[in-house]
GROMACS .gro file of C-alpha atoms in nm:
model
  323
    1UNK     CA    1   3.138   4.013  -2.187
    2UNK     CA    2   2.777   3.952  -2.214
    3UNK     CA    3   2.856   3.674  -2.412
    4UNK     CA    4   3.111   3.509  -2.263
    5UNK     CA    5   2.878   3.465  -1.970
    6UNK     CA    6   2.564   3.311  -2.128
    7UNK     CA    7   2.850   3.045  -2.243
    8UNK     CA    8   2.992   2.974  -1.947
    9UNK     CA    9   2.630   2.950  -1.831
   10UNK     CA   10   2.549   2.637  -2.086
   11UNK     CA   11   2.879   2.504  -1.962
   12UNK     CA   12   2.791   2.523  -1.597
   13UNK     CA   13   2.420   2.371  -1.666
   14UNK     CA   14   2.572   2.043  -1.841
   15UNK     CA   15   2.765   2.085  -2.157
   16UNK     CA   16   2.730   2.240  -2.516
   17UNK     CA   17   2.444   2.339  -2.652
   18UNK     CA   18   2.442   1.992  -2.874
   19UNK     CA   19   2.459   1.770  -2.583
   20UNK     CA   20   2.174   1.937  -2.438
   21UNK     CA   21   1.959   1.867  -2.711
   22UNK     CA   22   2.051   1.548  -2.714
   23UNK     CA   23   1.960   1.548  -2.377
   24UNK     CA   24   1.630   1.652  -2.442
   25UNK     CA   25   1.603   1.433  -2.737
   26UNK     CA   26   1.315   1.437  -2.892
   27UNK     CA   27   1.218   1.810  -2.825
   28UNK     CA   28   0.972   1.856  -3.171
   29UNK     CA   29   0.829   1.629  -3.404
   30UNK     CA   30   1.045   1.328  -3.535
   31UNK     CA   31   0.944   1.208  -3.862
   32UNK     CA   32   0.917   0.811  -3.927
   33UNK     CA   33   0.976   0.723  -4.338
   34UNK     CA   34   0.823   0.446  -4.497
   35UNK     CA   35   0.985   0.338  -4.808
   36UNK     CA   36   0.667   0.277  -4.940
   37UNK     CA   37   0.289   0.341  -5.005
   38UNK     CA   38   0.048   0.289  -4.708
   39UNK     CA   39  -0.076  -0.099  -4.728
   40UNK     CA   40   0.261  -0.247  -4.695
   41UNK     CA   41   0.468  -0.461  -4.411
   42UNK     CA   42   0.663  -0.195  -4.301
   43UNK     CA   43   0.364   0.050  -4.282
   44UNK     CA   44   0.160  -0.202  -4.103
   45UNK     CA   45   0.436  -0.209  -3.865
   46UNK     CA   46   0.559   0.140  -3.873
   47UNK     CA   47   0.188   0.296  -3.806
   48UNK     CA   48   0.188   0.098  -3.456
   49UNK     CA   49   0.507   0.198  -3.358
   50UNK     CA   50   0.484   0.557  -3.405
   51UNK     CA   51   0.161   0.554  -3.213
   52UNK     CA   52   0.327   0.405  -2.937
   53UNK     CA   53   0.632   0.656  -2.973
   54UNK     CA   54   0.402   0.928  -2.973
   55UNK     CA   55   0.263   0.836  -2.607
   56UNK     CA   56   0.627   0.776  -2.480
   57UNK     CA   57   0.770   1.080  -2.629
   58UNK     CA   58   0.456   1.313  -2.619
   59UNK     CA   59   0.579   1.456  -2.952
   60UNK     CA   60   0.440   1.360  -3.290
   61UNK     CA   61   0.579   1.088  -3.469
   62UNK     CA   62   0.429   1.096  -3.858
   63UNK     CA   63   0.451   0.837  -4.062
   64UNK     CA   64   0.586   0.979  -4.398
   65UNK     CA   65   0.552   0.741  -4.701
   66UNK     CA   66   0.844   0.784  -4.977
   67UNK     CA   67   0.750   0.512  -5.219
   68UNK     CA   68   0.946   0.445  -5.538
   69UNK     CA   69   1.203   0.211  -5.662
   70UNK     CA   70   1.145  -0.056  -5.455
   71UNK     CA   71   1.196   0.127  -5.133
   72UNK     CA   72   1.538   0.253  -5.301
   73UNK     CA   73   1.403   0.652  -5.278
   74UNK     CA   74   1.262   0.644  -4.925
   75UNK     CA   75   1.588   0.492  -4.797
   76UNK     CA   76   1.841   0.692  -4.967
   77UNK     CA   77   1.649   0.976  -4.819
   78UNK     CA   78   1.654   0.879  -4.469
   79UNK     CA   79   2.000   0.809  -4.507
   80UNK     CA   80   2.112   1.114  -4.668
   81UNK     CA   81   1.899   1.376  -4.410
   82UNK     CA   82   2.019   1.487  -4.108
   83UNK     CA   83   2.168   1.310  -3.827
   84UNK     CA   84   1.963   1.410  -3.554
   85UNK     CA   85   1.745   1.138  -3.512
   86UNK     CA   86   1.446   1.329  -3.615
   87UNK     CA   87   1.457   1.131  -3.951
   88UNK     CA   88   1.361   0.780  -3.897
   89UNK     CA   89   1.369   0.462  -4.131
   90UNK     CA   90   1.104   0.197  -4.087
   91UNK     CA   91   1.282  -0.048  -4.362
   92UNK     CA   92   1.242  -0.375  -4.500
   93UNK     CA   93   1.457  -0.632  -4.513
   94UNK     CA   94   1.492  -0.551  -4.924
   95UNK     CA   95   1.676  -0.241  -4.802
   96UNK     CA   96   2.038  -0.454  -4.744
   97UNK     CA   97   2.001  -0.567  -5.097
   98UNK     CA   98   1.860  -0.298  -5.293
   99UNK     CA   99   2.281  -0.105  -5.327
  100UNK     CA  100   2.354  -0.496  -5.482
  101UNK     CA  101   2.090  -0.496  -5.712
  102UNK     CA  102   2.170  -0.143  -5.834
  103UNK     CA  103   2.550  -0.253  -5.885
  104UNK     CA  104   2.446  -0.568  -6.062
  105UNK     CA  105   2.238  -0.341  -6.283
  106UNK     CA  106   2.557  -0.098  -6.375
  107UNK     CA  107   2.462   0.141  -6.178
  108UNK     CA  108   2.590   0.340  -5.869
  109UNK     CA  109   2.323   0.253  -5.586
  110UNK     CA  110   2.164   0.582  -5.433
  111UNK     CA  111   2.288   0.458  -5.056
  112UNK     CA  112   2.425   0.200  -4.880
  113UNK     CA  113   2.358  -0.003  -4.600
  114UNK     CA  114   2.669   0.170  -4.416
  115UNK     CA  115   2.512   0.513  -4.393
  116UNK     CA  116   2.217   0.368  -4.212
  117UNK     CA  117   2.228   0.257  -3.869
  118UNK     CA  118   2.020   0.014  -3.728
  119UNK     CA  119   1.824   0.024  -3.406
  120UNK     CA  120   1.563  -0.181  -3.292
  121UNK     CA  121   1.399  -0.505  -3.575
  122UNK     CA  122   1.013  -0.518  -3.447
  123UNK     CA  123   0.913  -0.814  -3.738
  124UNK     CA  124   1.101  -1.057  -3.891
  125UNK     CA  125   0.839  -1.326  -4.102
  126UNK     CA  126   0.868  -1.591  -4.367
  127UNK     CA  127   0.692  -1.449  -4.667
  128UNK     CA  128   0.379  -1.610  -4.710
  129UNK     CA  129   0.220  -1.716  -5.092
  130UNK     CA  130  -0.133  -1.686  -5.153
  131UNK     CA  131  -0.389  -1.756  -5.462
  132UNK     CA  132  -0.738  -1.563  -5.482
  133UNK     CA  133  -0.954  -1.776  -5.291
  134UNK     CA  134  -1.155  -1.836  -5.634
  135UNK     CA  135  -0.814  -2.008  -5.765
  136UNK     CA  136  -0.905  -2.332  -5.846
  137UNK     CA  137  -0.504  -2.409  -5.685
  138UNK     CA  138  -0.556  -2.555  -5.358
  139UNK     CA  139  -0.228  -2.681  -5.290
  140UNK     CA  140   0.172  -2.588  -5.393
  141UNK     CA  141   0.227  -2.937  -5.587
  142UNK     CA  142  -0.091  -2.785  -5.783
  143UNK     CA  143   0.060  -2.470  -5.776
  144UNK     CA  144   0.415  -2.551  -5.952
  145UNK     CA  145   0.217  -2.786  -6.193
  146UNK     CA  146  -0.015  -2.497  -6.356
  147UNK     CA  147   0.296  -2.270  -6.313
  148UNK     CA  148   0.509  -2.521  -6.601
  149UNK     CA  149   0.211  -2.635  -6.788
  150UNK     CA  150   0.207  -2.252  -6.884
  151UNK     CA  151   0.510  -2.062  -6.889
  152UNK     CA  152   0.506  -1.697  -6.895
  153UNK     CA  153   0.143  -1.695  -6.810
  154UNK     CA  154   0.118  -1.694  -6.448
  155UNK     CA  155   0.130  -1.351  -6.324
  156UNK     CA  156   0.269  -1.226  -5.938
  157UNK     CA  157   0.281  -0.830  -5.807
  158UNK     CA  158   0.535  -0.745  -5.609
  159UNK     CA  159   0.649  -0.382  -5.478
  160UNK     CA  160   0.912  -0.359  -5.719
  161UNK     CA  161   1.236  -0.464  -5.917
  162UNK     CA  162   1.460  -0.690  -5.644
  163UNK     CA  163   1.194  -0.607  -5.363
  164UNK     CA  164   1.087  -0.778  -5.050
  165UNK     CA  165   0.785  -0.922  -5.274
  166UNK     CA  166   1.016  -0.990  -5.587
  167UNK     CA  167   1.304  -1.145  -5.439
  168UNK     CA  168   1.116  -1.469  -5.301
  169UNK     CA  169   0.938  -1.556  -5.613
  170UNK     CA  170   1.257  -1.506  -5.829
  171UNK     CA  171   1.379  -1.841  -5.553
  172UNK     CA  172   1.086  -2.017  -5.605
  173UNK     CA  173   1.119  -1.961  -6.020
  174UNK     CA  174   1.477  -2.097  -5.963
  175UNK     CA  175   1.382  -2.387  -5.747
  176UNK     CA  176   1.155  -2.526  -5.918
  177UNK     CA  177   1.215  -2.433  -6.245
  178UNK     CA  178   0.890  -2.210  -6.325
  179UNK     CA  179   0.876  -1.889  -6.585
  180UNK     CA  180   0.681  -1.690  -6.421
  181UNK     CA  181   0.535  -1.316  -6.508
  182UNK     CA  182   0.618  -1.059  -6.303
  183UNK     CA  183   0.470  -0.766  -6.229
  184UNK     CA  184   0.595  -0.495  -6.044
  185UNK     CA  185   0.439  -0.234  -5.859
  186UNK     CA  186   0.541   0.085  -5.650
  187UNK     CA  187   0.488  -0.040  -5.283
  188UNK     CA  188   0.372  -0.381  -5.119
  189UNK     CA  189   0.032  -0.230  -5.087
  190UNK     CA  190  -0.016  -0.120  -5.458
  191UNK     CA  191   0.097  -0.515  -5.499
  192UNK     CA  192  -0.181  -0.692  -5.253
  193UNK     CA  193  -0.458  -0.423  -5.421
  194UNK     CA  194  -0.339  -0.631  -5.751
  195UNK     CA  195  -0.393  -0.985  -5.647
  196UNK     CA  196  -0.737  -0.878  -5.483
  197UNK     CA  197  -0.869  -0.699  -5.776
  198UNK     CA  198  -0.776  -1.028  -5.985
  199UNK     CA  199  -0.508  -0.823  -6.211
  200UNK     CA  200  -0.217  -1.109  -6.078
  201UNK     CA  201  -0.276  -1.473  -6.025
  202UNK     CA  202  -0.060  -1.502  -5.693
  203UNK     CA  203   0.135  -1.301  -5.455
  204UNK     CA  204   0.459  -1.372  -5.201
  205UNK     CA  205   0.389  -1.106  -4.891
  206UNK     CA  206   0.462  -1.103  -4.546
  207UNK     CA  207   0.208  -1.215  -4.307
  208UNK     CA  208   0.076  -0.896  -4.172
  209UNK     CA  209  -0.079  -0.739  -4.471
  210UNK     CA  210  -0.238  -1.096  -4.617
  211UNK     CA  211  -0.341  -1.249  -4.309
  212UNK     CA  212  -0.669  -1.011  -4.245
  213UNK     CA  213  -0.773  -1.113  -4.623
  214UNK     CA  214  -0.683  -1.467  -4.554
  215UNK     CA  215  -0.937  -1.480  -4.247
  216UNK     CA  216  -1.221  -1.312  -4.471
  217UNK     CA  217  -1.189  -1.579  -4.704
  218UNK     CA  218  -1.078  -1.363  -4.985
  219UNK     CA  219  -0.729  -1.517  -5.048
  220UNK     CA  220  -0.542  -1.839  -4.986
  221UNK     CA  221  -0.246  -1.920  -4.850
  222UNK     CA  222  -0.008  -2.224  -5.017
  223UNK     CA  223   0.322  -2.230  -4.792
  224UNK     CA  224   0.549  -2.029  -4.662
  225UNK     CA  225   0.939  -1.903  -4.713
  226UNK     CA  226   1.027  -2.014  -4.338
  227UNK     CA  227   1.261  -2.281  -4.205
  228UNK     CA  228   0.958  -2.375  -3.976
  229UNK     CA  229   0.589  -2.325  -4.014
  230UNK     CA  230   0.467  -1.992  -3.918
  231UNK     CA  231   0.285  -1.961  -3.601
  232UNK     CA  232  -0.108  -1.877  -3.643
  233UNK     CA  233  -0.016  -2.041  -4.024
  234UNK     CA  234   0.065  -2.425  -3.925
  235UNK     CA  235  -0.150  -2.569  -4.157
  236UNK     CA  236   0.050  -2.422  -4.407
  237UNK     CA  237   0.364  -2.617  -4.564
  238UNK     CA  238   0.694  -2.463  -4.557
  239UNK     CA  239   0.894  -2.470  -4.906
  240UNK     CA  240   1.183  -2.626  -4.770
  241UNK     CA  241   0.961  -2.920  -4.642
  242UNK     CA  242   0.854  -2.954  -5.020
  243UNK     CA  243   1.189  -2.980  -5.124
  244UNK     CA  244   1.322  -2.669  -5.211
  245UNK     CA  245   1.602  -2.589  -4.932
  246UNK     CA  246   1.733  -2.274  -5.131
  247UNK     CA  247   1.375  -2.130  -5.076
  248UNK     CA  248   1.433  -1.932  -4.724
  249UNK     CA  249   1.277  -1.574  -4.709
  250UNK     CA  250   1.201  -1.360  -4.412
  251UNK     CA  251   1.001  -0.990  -4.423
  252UNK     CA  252   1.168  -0.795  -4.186
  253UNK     CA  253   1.117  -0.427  -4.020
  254UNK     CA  254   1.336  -0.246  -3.812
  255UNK     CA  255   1.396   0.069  -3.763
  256UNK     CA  256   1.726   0.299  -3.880
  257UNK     CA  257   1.870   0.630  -3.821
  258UNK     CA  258   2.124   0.794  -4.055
  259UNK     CA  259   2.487   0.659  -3.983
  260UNK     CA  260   2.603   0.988  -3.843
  261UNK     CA  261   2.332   1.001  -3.555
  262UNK     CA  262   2.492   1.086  -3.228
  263UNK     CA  263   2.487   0.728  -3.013
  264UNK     CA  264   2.354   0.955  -2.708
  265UNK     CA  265   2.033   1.005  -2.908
  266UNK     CA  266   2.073   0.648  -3.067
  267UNK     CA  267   2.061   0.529  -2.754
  268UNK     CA  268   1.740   0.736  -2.648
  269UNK     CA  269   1.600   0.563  -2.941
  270UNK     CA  270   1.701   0.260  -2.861
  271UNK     CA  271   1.521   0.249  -2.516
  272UNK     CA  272   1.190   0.367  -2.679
  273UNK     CA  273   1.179   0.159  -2.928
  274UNK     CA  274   1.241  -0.134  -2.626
  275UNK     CA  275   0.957   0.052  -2.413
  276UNK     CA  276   0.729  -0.021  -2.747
  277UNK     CA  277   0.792  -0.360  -2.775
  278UNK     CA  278   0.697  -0.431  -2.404
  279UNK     CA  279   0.351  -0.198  -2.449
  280UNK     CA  280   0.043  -0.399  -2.420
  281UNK     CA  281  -0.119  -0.191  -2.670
  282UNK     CA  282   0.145  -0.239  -2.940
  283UNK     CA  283   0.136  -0.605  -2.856
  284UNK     CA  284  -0.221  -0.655  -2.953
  285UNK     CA  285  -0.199  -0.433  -3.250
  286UNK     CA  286   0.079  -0.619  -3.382
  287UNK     CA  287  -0.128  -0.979  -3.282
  288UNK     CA  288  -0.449  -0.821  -3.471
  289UNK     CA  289  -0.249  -0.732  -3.742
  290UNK     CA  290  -0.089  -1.125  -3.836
  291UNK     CA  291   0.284  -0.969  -3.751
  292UNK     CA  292   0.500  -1.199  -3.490
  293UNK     CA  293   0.639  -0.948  -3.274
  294UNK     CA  294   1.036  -1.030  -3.293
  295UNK     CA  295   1.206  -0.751  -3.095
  296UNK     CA  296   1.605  -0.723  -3.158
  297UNK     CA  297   1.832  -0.432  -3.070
  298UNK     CA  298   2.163  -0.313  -3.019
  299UNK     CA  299   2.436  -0.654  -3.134
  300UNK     CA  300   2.143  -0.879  -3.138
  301UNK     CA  301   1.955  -0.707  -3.421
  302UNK     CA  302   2.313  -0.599  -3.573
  303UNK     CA  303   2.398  -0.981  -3.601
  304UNK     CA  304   2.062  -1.056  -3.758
  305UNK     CA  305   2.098  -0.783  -3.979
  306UNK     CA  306   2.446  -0.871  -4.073
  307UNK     CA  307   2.364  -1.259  -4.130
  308UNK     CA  308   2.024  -1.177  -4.338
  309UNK     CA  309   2.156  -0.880  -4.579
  310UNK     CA  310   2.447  -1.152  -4.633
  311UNK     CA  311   2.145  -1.426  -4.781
  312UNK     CA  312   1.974  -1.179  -4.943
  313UNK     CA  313   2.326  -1.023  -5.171
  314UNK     CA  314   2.396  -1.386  -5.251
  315UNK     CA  315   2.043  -1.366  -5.398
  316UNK     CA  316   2.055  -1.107  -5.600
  317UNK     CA  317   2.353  -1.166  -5.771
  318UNK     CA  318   2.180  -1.510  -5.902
  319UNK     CA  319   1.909  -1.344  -6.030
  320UNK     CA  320   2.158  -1.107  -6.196
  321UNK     CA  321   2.056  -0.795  -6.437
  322UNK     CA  322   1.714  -0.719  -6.509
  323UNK     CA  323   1.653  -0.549  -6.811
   0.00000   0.00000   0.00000
């Protein structure tokens, strides 16, 4: 009897015990997964956002960095834990193609894009290449000339195998016919350590993490991946404009919940994430830090999504196995 009536209790105070707490979404600490080392795009973005999380939710929001296999590990992670939305995905864009590459490789991929959700894109940037400012290669015309007169010689990081940071230099390499040496690191951070500590000769990143180290003098920039030039960057050519129209690569991060995530607490999600994009303090974070704030949710980021992972599969099966 006793317990019959604490149930009927729960019943008569709004529903079952699990729509309550999603009700009361988020009720304890909600942990925010970054594919990656700290240094990279989606860090830069993630840290501001779960600072601004934190003050809406007044619950901790940790950033928890899963590097490895090109973001591959952190992702299948986030999309294998629980659907409760206390797992969150701060991804790159490389996430949509990363199940392609592994299938083009032979082997099953560790997730796909289906068991993710998305919610709410904060960045989406043209990836930007830059030379050591003690590069005697001032321009991209000089840039694609040294690049043939020495094949296999010039060296670029990048996070990983079919990353964010691979991906647009493997278009370039096509484009323009260059043989290029790549070499791949564990995280976009990892990657711009590299080029600053002169072990690569050039690097394709998004804005954020390169633009504090363009202003200091210590690297610069050639053009960019965009269809347009990149605001606070106008000086700097586009690659289509150049001549290469296949050459179109945006850096994006938005963030995901496992597929299976009740849309009640999606949607609690959802209208933080919207309350962080409108927060003056994110806003001028995100300025300071060389990231164009480009807020999407709900169909609009869905459609984006959709239309970008699209590109980037077409990409990947050109550039095919890598052994």
């Amino acid at each position: 009897m006793r317990r019959r009536t604490v149930l009927a209790t729960i019943a008569f105070a709004g529903g079952t015990p699990t729509a309550i707490a999603q009700e009361s979404f988020p009720s304890r600490p909600v942990s925010m997964v970054v594919a990656f080392p700290p240094g990279g795009q989606a860090d830069v973005v993630g840290r501001p956002v779960a600072a601004t999380l934190e003050r809406i939710w007044r619950v901790a929001v940790p950033i928890v960095n899963r590097g490895g296999a090109a973001g591959a590990i952190g992702n299948a992670f986030v999309a294998r834990a629980a659907p409760d939305g206390y797992t969150l995905l701060m991804a790159l864009s490389s996430m949509a193609l990363l199940p392609e590459a592994a299938r083009v490789n032979g082997r099953e991929p560790s997730y796909t894009p289906e068991m993710l959700t998305p919610i709410a894109l904060f960045a989406a940037d043209p990836t930007v290449l830059v030379v050591p400012a003690a590069s005697p290669i001032r321009t991209i015309e000089q840039f694609i000339a040294d690049a043939k007169a020495r094949p296999g010689q010039v060296s670029y990081s990048s996070a990983g195998n079919y990353s964010a940071l691979h991906v647009p230099m493997a278009q370039l390499s096509q484009a323009a016919g260059l043989d290029m040496l790549h070499v791949p690191f564990q995280g976009g951070g990892p990657a711009l350590t590299a080029i600053l500590g002169g072990q690569v000769q050039c690097l394709a990143s998004g804005p954020g993490p390169v633009a504090p180290h363009i202003r200091s003098g210590a690297l610069r920039p050639l053009a960019t991946w965009g269809r347009t030039r990149l605001a606070g960057f106008e000086e700097v050519p586009t690659l289509i404009e150049k001549g290469f129209p296949d050459c179109e690569f945006y850096i994006w991060v938005g963030l995901f919940a496992p597929a299976a995530t009740p849309a009640p607490v999606i949607e609690r999600i959802r209208a933080a994430s919207a309350q962080v994009a409108r927060d003056p303090e994110f806003i001028r974070v995100m300025a300071a830090s060389g990231n164009t704030l480009d807020h999407r949710d709900g169909e609009a980021f869905l459609r984006f999504y959709n239309e970008d992972a699209a590109r980037l599969v077409r990409t990947v099966r050109a550039l095919g196995r890598i052994e």
